[in-house]
Amino acid sequence: MVYKNNINKNKSVLIYGNGFALNVYLPALVSLGIKEIFIIQDLIQNKNNKNLLKYKENIIYIKEEDLKNRFFYYIIIAVPPVKQYELLLKSQIIYNTNILILEKPLAPSPINAIEILEKLDKLKINYLINYSFRYATWFNKLSSELRSMPMDKDLFLIWKFKAKHFIHKRLTWKKLHSQGGGSIRFYGIHLIAILSDIGYVNVNKSNIYSSEEDDLISFDCSFKSTKDLPQCKIKIDSNSSENKFCCYYYKGHKKIELFDQEAPFPCLDKERNEDPRIDITKRFMTDMSFNYDNLKVLELWKKIEDRI
């Protein structure tokens, strides 16, 4: 799909964040031709980040204490969900922009996320949430195929991988359910968002699998059929020995595959030797669509956790 470029290249952008913000948003913005990119000096953990050096001519540094006196056309917040929740709940930063760009999950829990969304809507603040699977090459095929599938068939959507924190045995918020991490809140929200977009609104049941109380390694969930959509069953395993992202249903004994690949996105854009999330983020920034119903996404997320 070709996205109309709705981003204004001549307006200022503030990046509030560190890791993902510098590794993905920064190169995406430079590639889109944004002329004023502000970065908060206080938040940088690695001063030798390759992108800070590579794009030094594009960066304007600013101290966090000086934000209250500045207005930015776009503010991108890319911090862990607990930090994002506190920031959106208490900080004045949300008033200093024309468009607020946020990362998923919006907050560490669906209840917290709904609280934030209601606040932003009440204050009439323009915001976008980056659910990046909307911009994957397979999403449109999934959406169209679902509406033409036999209603008496179940669709299966499977995502298996080994998260980096399991590979490197790291303790990180991305592993912890209470911090907005784990198989539902950090990974599962991707699928919840696109299934909500397609039209799913209710859940039959959901199951979780964990090695420790706060470590949700995997989960599966069944979404109720609607008048236009068949029942959809998803499974996510974030500590699998297999890399697989596939979607299929059965017609008799025949398996009908919509797609079967190693991951939602390629591991590396080999032509340009860059993180593929950069291109996906460019599609999101170019789209700049306010047409998605973000509250429905969060309500579906809550229904899943209510049935655990």
mmCIF file of C-alpha atoms in Angstrom:
data_model
loop_
_atom_site.group_PDB
_atom_site.id
_atom_site.type_symbol
_atom_site.label_atom_id
_atom_site.label_comp_id
_atom_site.label_asym_id
_atom_site.label_seq_id
_atom_site.Cartn_x
_atom_site.Cartn_y
_atom_site.Cartn_z
ATOM 1 C CA MET A 1 0.000 0.000 0.000
ATOM 2 C CA VAL A 2 1.172 3.528 -0.791
ATOM 3 C CA TYR A 3 0.618 6.007 2.034
ATOM 4 C CA LYS A 4 -0.018 9.663 1.358
ATOM 5 C CA ASN A 5 2.702 11.725 3.022
ATOM 6 C CA ASN A 6 0.845 13.704 5.675
ATOM 7 C CA ILE A 7 3.836 14.709 7.781
ATOM 8 C CA ASN A 8 4.926 18.346 7.668
ATOM 9 C CA LYS A 9 8.679 18.360 7.065
ATOM 10 C CA ASN A 10 9.066 22.001 8.059
ATOM 11 C CA LYS A 11 7.694 21.583 11.579
ATOM 12 C CA SER A 12 9.705 20.814 14.711
ATOM 13 C CA VAL A 13 9.793 17.363 16.308
ATOM 14 C CA LEU A 14 10.769 16.527 19.880
ATOM 15 C CA ILE A 15 11.872 12.957 20.588
ATOM 16 C CA TYR A 16 11.292 12.084 24.242
ATOM 17 C CA GLY A 17 13.070 8.794 24.823
ATOM 18 C CA ASN A 18 16.259 6.818 24.479
ATOM 19 C CA GLY A 19 16.636 3.313 22.966
ATOM 20 C CA PHE A 20 13.836 2.771 20.427
ATOM 21 C CA ALA A 21 13.516 6.530 20.042
ATOM 22 C CA LEU A 22 17.099 6.937 18.826
ATOM 23 C CA ASN A 23 17.456 3.624 17.003
ATOM 24 C CA VAL A 24 14.187 3.791 15.042
ATOM 25 C CA TYR A 25 12.392 7.147 15.260
ATOM 26 C CA LEU A 26 15.499 9.282 14.714
ATOM 27 C CA PRO A 27 16.622 7.651 11.421
ATOM 28 C CA ALA A 28 12.996 7.479 10.242
ATOM 29 C CA LEU A 29 12.543 11.231 10.794
ATOM 30 C CA VAL A 30 15.827 12.089 9.078
ATOM 31 C CA SER A 31 14.867 9.923 6.105
ATOM 32 C CA LEU A 32 11.502 11.738 5.889
ATOM 33 C CA GLY A 33 13.341 15.052 5.631
ATOM 34 C CA ILE A 34 12.347 16.565 8.990
ATOM 35 C CA LYS A 35 14.442 19.685 9.459
ATOM 36 C CA GLU A 36 14.225 20.315 13.229
ATOM 37 C CA ILE A 37 14.688 17.250 15.446
ATOM 38 C CA PHE A 38 15.056 18.005 19.143
ATOM 39 C CA ILE A 39 16.429 15.383 21.543
ATOM 40 C CA ILE A 40 16.456 15.618 25.335
ATOM 41 C CA GLN A 41 20.055 15.455 26.431
ATOM 42 C CA ASP A 42 19.231 14.269 29.957
ATOM 43 C CA LEU A 43 17.583 11.054 28.708
ATOM 44 C CA ILE A 44 20.459 9.761 26.602
ATOM 45 C CA GLN A 45 22.016 6.712 28.251
ATOM 46 C CA ASN A 46 24.590 5.934 25.586
ATOM 47 C CA LYS A 47 26.388 9.062 24.386
ATOM 48 C CA ASN A 48 28.121 6.953 21.718
ATOM 49 C CA ASN A 49 24.896 5.740 20.122
ATOM 50 C CA LYS A 50 25.772 5.355 16.428
ATOM 51 C CA ASN A 51 22.717 7.339 15.312
ATOM 52 C CA LEU A 52 23.638 10.309 17.492
ATOM 53 C CA LEU A 53 26.940 10.412 15.644
ATOM 54 C CA LYS A 54 25.525 9.587 12.219
ATOM 55 C CA TYR A 55 22.791 12.237 12.347
ATOM 56 C CA LYS A 56 24.540 14.859 14.494
ATOM 57 C CA GLU A 57 23.894 17.545 11.863
ATOM 58 C CA ASN A 58 20.135 16.915 12.165
ATOM 59 C CA ILE A 59 19.921 17.030 15.972
ATOM 60 C CA ILE A 60 19.238 19.958 18.281
ATOM 61 C CA TYR A 61 19.832 19.107 21.951
ATOM 62 C CA ILE A 62 17.593 20.458 24.694
ATOM 63 C CA LYS A 63 17.395 19.965 28.476
ATOM 64 C CA GLU A 64 14.253 18.488 29.989
ATOM 65 C CA GLU A 65 13.886 21.451 32.329
ATOM 66 C CA ASP A 66 13.552 23.751 29.299
ATOM 67 C CA LEU A 67 10.584 21.904 27.773
ATOM 68 C CA LYS A 68 7.956 23.954 29.594
ATOM 69 C CA ASN A 69 8.984 27.040 27.650
ATOM 70 C CA ARG A 70 8.924 25.387 24.223
ATOM 71 C CA PHE A 71 6.242 24.302 21.753
ATOM 72 C CA PHE A 72 6.845 21.499 19.242
ATOM 73 C CA TYR A 73 4.551 20.647 16.374
ATOM 74 C CA TYR A 74 5.137 16.927 17.012
ATOM 75 C CA ILE A 75 6.197 15.286 20.272
ATOM 76 C CA ILE A 76 7.183 11.624 20.113
ATOM 77 C CA ILE A 77 7.163 9.803 23.442
ATOM 78 C CA ALA A 78 8.993 6.470 23.324
ATOM 79 C CA VAL A 79 9.600 5.364 26.906
ATOM 80 C CA PRO A 80 8.574 2.277 28.965
ATOM 81 C CA PRO A 81 4.810 2.108 29.669
ATOM 82 C CA VAL A 82 5.097 2.914 33.393
ATOM 83 C CA LYS A 83 7.096 6.064 32.568
ATOM 84 C CA GLN A 84 4.729 6.963 29.731
ATOM 85 C CA TYR A 85 1.691 6.571 32.004
ATOM 86 C CA GLU A 86 3.205 8.834 34.668
ATOM 87 C CA LEU A 87 4.310 11.362 32.072
ATOM 88 C CA LEU A 88 0.895 11.595 30.424
ATOM 89 C CA LEU A 89 -0.867 11.708 33.769
ATOM 90 C CA LYS A 90 1.238 14.419 35.424
ATOM 91 C CA SER A 91 3.453 16.251 32.951
ATOM 92 C CA GLN A 92 2.636 19.486 31.141
ATOM 93 C CA ILE A 93 4.381 18.150 28.046
ATOM 94 C CA ILE A 94 1.076 17.033 26.513
ATOM 95 C CA TYR A 95 0.023 20.689 26.180
ATOM 96 C CA ASN A 96 3.188 21.704 24.309
ATOM 97 C CA THR A 97 2.415 20.126 20.967
ATOM 98 C CA ASN A 98 0.005 20.008 18.094
ATOM 99 C CA ILE A 99 0.280 16.215 17.667
ATOM 100 C CA LEU A 100 1.355 13.763 20.360
ATOM 101 C CA ILE A 101 2.837 10.484 19.090
ATOM 102 C CA LEU A 102 2.819 7.592 21.561
ATOM 103 C CA GLU A 103 4.162 4.061 21.749
ATOM 104 C CA LYS A 104 2.360 0.870 22.673
ATOM 105 C CA PRO A 105 1.377 -0.202 25.218
ATOM 106 C CA LEU A 106 -0.013 3.161 26.211
ATOM 107 C CA ALA A 107 0.297 2.238 29.911
ATOM 108 C CA PRO A 108 1.233 -0.840 31.966
ATOM 109 C CA SER A 109 -2.376 -2.119 32.161
ATOM 110 C CA PRO A 110 -5.551 -1.727 30.092
ATOM 111 C CA ILE A 111 -7.266 0.167 32.925
ATOM 112 C CA ASN A 112 -4.383 2.660 33.119
ATOM 113 C CA ALA A 113 -4.358 2.976 29.327
ATOM 114 C CA ILE A 114 -8.090 3.724 29.162
ATOM 115 C CA GLU A 115 -7.598 6.332 31.897
ATOM 116 C CA ILE A 116 -4.949 8.095 29.785
ATOM 117 C CA LEU A 117 -6.998 7.894 26.595
ATOM 118 C CA GLU A 118 -10.032 9.409 28.307
ATOM 119 C CA LYS A 119 -7.863 12.240 29.619
ATOM 120 C CA LEU A 120 -6.424 13.018 26.184
ATOM 121 C CA ASP A 121 -9.885 12.935 24.606
ATOM 122 C CA LYS A 122 -11.332 15.175 27.324
ATOM 123 C CA LEU A 123 -8.544 17.715 26.779
ATOM 124 C CA LYS A 124 -9.045 17.447 22.984
ATOM 125 C CA ILE A 125 -5.362 16.633 22.444
ATOM 126 C CA ASN A 126 -4.455 15.221 19.038
ATOM 127 C CA TYR A 127 -2.614 11.927 19.489
ATOM 128 C CA LEU A 128 -1.490 8.892 17.505
ATOM 129 C CA ILE A 129 -0.477 5.466 18.838
ATOM 130 C CA ASN A 130 2.091 3.467 16.899
ATOM 131 C CA TYR A 131 0.580 0.002 16.443
ATOM 132 C CA SER A 132 3.104 -0.919 13.779
ATOM 133 C CA PHE A 133 1.518 -4.174 12.555
ATOM 134 C CA ARG A 134 -1.038 -2.002 10.738
ATOM 135 C CA TYR A 135 1.731 -1.120 8.303
ATOM 136 C CA ALA A 136 3.108 -4.629 7.709
ATOM 137 C CA THR A 137 2.908 -5.997 4.168
ATOM 138 C CA TRP A 138 0.703 -8.951 5.224
ATOM 139 C CA PHE A 139 -1.939 -6.937 7.120
ATOM 140 C CA ASN A 140 -4.140 -5.975 4.166
ATOM 141 C CA LYS A 141 -4.186 -9.575 2.965
ATOM 142 C CA LEU A 142 -5.241 -10.746 6.432
ATOM 143 C CA SER A 143 -8.012 -8.148 6.601
ATOM 144 C CA SER A 144 -9.454 -8.973 3.158
ATOM 145 C CA GLU A 145 -9.120 -12.762 3.484
ATOM 146 C CA LEU A 146 -10.910 -12.757 6.837
ATOM 147 C CA ARG A 147 -14.004 -11.204 5.296
ATOM 148 C CA SER A 148 -14.145 -13.798 2.519
ATOM 149 C CA MET A 149 -13.487 -16.848 4.713
ATOM 150 C CA PRO A 150 -16.175 -19.478 5.408
ATOM 151 C CA MET A 151 -17.891 -18.475 8.650
ATOM 152 C CA ASP A 152 -17.827 -22.023 10.009
ATOM 153 C CA LYS A 153 -14.012 -22.160 9.960
ATOM 154 C CA ASP A 154 -11.603 -21.008 12.659
ATOM 155 C CA LEU A 155 -8.699 -18.762 11.687
ATOM 156 C CA PHE A 156 -5.384 -19.429 13.469
ATOM 157 C CA LEU A 157 -2.777 -16.688 13.954
ATOM 158 C CA ILE A 158 0.476 -17.962 15.490
ATOM 159 C CA TRP A 159 3.550 -15.993 16.563
ATOM 160 C CA LYS A 160 6.536 -17.878 18.019
ATOM 161 C CA PHE A 161 9.957 -16.422 18.781
ATOM 162 C CA LYS A 162 12.558 -16.099 21.519
ATOM 163 C CA ALA A 163 12.593 -12.579 22.960
ATOM 164 C CA LYS A 164 15.983 -10.939 23.438
ATOM 165 C CA HIS A 165 15.607 -10.914 27.221
ATOM 166 C CA PHE A 166 15.358 -14.716 27.172
ATOM 167 C CA ILE A 167 18.277 -15.060 24.740
ATOM 168 C CA HIS A 168 20.551 -12.819 26.821
ATOM 169 C CA LYS A 169 18.979 -13.721 30.201
ATOM 170 C CA ARG A 170 18.260 -10.086 31.024
ATOM 171 C CA LEU A 171 15.805 -8.728 33.565
ATOM 172 C CA THR A 172 13.879 -5.969 31.777
ATOM 173 C CA TRP A 173 10.429 -4.400 31.995
ATOM 174 C CA LYS A 174 9.651 -6.043 28.629
ATOM 175 C CA LYS A 175 9.540 -9.359 30.499
ATOM 176 C CA LEU A 176 7.293 -8.230 33.369
ATOM 177 C CA HIS A 177 3.502 -8.224 33.043
ATOM 178 C CA SER A 178 3.072 -5.654 35.840
ATOM 179 C CA GLN A 179 5.370 -3.232 34.004
ATOM 180 C CA GLY A 180 3.533 -3.470 30.678
ATOM 181 C CA GLY A 181 5.754 -6.238 29.336
ATOM 182 C CA GLY A 182 5.204 -9.921 28.620
ATOM 183 C CA SER A 183 3.357 -11.854 25.961
ATOM 184 C CA ILE A 184 0.041 -9.967 26.253
ATOM 185 C CA ARG A 185 0.908 -6.385 27.105
ATOM 186 C CA PHE A 186 4.103 -5.850 25.117
ATOM 187 C CA TYR A 187 3.793 -8.351 22.259
ATOM 188 C CA GLY A 188 0.126 -9.310 22.199
ATOM 189 C CA ILE A 189 -1.105 -5.721 21.971
ATOM 190 C CA HIS A 190 0.194 -5.706 18.373
ATOM 191 C CA LEU A 191 -2.274 -8.432 17.364
ATOM 192 C CA ILE A 192 -5.044 -7.093 19.597
ATOM 193 C CA ALA A 193 -4.832 -3.735 17.798
ATOM 194 C CA ILE A 194 -5.104 -5.115 14.269
ATOM 195 C CA LEU A 195 -7.882 -7.566 15.177
ATOM 196 C CA SER A 196 -9.796 -4.688 16.743
ATOM 197 C CA ASP A 197 -9.247 -2.671 13.552
ATOM 198 C CA ILE A 198 -10.629 -5.543 11.491
ATOM 199 C CA GLY A 199 -13.773 -5.709 13.633
ATOM 200 C CA TYR A 200 -13.355 -8.147 16.524
ATOM 201 C CA VAL A 201 -14.969 -6.881 19.735
ATOM 202 C CA ASN A 202 -15.415 -9.869 22.060
ATOM 203 C CA VAL A 203 -13.385 -12.727 23.509
ATOM 204 C CA ASN A 204 -14.420 -16.313 24.210
ATOM 205 C CA LYS A 205 -11.532 -17.241 26.494
ATOM 206 C CA SER A 206 -7.847 -16.626 27.073
ATOM 207 C CA ASN A 207 -5.098 -18.602 28.769
ATOM 208 C CA ILE A 208 -1.671 -17.584 30.049
ATOM 209 C CA TYR A 209 1.516 -19.567 30.659
ATOM 210 C CA SER A 210 4.260 -18.292 32.940
ATOM 211 C CA SER A 211 7.441 -19.476 34.614
ATOM 212 C CA GLU A 212 7.050 -16.955 37.445
ATOM 213 C CA GLU A 213 4.122 -14.928 38.759
ATOM 214 C CA ASP A 214 4.964 -11.753 36.805
ATOM 215 C CA ASP A 215 6.547 -13.418 33.776
ATOM 216 C CA LEU A 216 3.906 -14.174 31.139
ATOM 217 C CA ILE A 217 5.832 -16.184 28.581
ATOM 218 C CA SER A 218 2.944 -17.080 26.316
ATOM 219 C CA PHE A 219 -0.799 -16.797 25.932
ATOM 220 C CA ASP A 220 -3.579 -17.899 23.648
ATOM 221 C CA CYS A 221 -6.935 -16.325 23.051
ATOM 222 C CA SER A 222 -10.094 -17.004 21.084
ATOM 223 C CA PHE A 223 -11.953 -14.036 19.567
ATOM 224 C CA LYS A 224 -15.688 -14.451 19.012
ATOM 225 C CA SER A 225 -17.018 -14.529 15.488
ATOM 226 C CA THR A 226 -19.180 -11.637 14.283
ATOM 227 C CA LYS A 227 -21.730 -11.485 11.467
ATOM 228 C CA ASP A 228 -18.849 -10.720 9.059
ATOM 229 C CA LEU A 229 -15.873 -12.463 10.665
ATOM 230 C CA PRO A 230 -15.088 -16.076 11.640
ATOM 231 C CA GLN A 231 -13.780 -17.066 15.051
ATOM 232 C CA CYS A 232 -10.080 -16.196 15.346
ATOM 233 C CA LYS A 233 -7.627 -18.013 17.605
ATOM 234 C CA ILE A 234 -4.246 -16.504 18.359
ATOM 235 C CA LYS A 235 -1.212 -17.875 20.167
ATOM 236 C CA ILE A 236 1.954 -16.018 21.151
ATOM 237 C CA ASP A 237 5.009 -17.747 22.601
ATOM 238 C CA SER A 238 7.855 -15.352 23.459
ATOM 239 C CA ASN A 239 10.268 -18.082 24.619
ATOM 240 C CA SER A 240 10.065 -20.519 21.745
ATOM 241 C CA SER A 241 12.911 -22.376 20.063
ATOM 242 C CA GLU A 242 11.104 -21.722 16.774
ATOM 243 C CA ASN A 243 10.748 -18.476 14.812
ATOM 244 C CA LYS A 244 7.355 -18.528 13.141
ATOM 245 C CA PHE A 245 4.642 -16.053 12.225
ATOM 246 C CA CYS A 246 1.801 -17.656 10.316
ATOM 247 C CA CYS A 247 -1.913 -17.521 9.643
ATOM 248 C CA TYR A 248 -4.101 -20.336 8.327
ATOM 249 C CA TYR A 249 -7.409 -22.177 8.430
ATOM 250 C CA TYR A 250 -8.603 -25.634 7.413
ATOM 251 C CA LYS A 251 -10.949 -26.408 4.552
ATOM 252 C CA GLY A 252 -11.777 -30.040 5.126
ATOM 253 C CA HIS A 253 -8.390 -31.690 5.663
ATOM 254 C CA LYS A 254 -6.599 -29.078 3.580
ATOM 255 C CA LYS A 255 -4.609 -26.372 5.342
ATOM 256 C CA ILE A 256 -5.122 -22.969 3.692
ATOM 257 C CA GLU A 257 -2.204 -20.656 4.506
ATOM 258 C CA LEU A 258 -2.634 -16.880 4.310
ATOM 259 C CA PHE A 259 1.034 -16.383 5.112
ATOM 260 C CA ASP A 260 3.903 -18.286 6.708
ATOM 261 C CA GLN A 261 7.111 -16.448 7.588
ATOM 262 C CA GLU A 262 9.740 -16.272 10.305
ATOM 263 C CA ALA A 263 8.610 -12.985 11.887
ATOM 264 C CA PRO A 264 6.112 -10.136 11.442
ATOM 265 C CA PHE A 265 8.874 -8.047 9.853
ATOM 266 C CA PRO A 266 12.128 -9.094 8.168
ATOM 267 C CA CYS A 267 15.000 -9.360 10.645
ATOM 268 C CA LEU A 268 17.103 -6.969 8.585
ATOM 269 C CA ASP A 269 16.621 -4.845 5.500
ATOM 270 C CA LYS A 270 19.552 -6.419 3.647
ATOM 271 C CA GLU A 271 19.575 -3.894 0.786
ATOM 272 C CA ARG A 272 20.086 -0.955 3.131
ATOM 273 C CA ASN A 273 21.518 -2.865 6.115
ATOM 274 C CA GLU A 274 19.053 -1.229 8.501
ATOM 275 C CA ASP A 275 16.450 -2.173 11.077
ATOM 276 C CA PRO A 276 13.180 -2.924 9.188
ATOM 277 C CA ARG A 277 11.229 -1.144 11.927
ATOM 278 C CA ILE A 278 12.585 2.123 10.523
ATOM 279 C CA ASP A 279 10.673 1.665 7.273
ATOM 280 C CA ILE A 280 7.525 0.594 9.151
ATOM 281 C CA THR A 281 7.805 3.672 11.377
ATOM 282 C CA LYS A 282 8.159 5.859 8.280
ATOM 283 C CA ARG A 283 4.876 4.396 6.992
ATOM 284 C CA PHE A 284 3.227 5.205 10.329
ATOM 285 C CA MET A 285 4.612 8.755 10.372
ATOM 286 C CA THR A 286 3.634 9.262 6.733
ATOM 287 C CA ASP A 287 0.112 7.963 7.278
ATOM 288 C CA MET A 288 -0.644 10.207 10.273
ATOM 289 C CA SER A 289 -4.194 8.816 10.385
ATOM 290 C CA PHE A 290 -6.622 9.746 13.149
ATOM 291 C CA ASN A 291 -9.244 7.302 11.824
ATOM 292 C CA TYR A 292 -8.435 4.398 14.145
ATOM 293 C CA ASP A 293 -10.632 3.712 17.169
ATOM 294 C CA ASN A 294 -7.986 3.458 19.892
ATOM 295 C CA LEU A 295 -10.538 3.044 22.691
ATOM 296 C CA LYS A 296 -11.893 -0.133 21.075
ATOM 297 C CA VAL A 297 -8.358 -1.544 21.009
ATOM 298 C CA LEU A 298 -7.960 -0.939 24.741
ATOM 299 C CA GLU A 299 -11.407 -2.341 25.538
ATOM 300 C CA LEU A 300 -10.567 -5.539 23.652
ATOM 301 C CA TRP A 301 -7.259 -5.756 25.540
ATOM 302 C CA LYS A 302 -9.155 -5.417 28.837
ATOM 303 C CA LYS A 303 -11.628 -8.162 27.875
ATOM 304 C CA ILE A 304 -8.717 -10.535 27.237
ATOM 305 C CA GLU A 305 -7.181 -9.872 30.652
ATOM 306 C CA ASP A 306 -10.597 -10.079 32.355
ATOM 307 C CA ARG A 307 -10.889 -13.658 31.065
ATOM 308 C CA ILE A 308 -7.497 -14.862 32.267
#
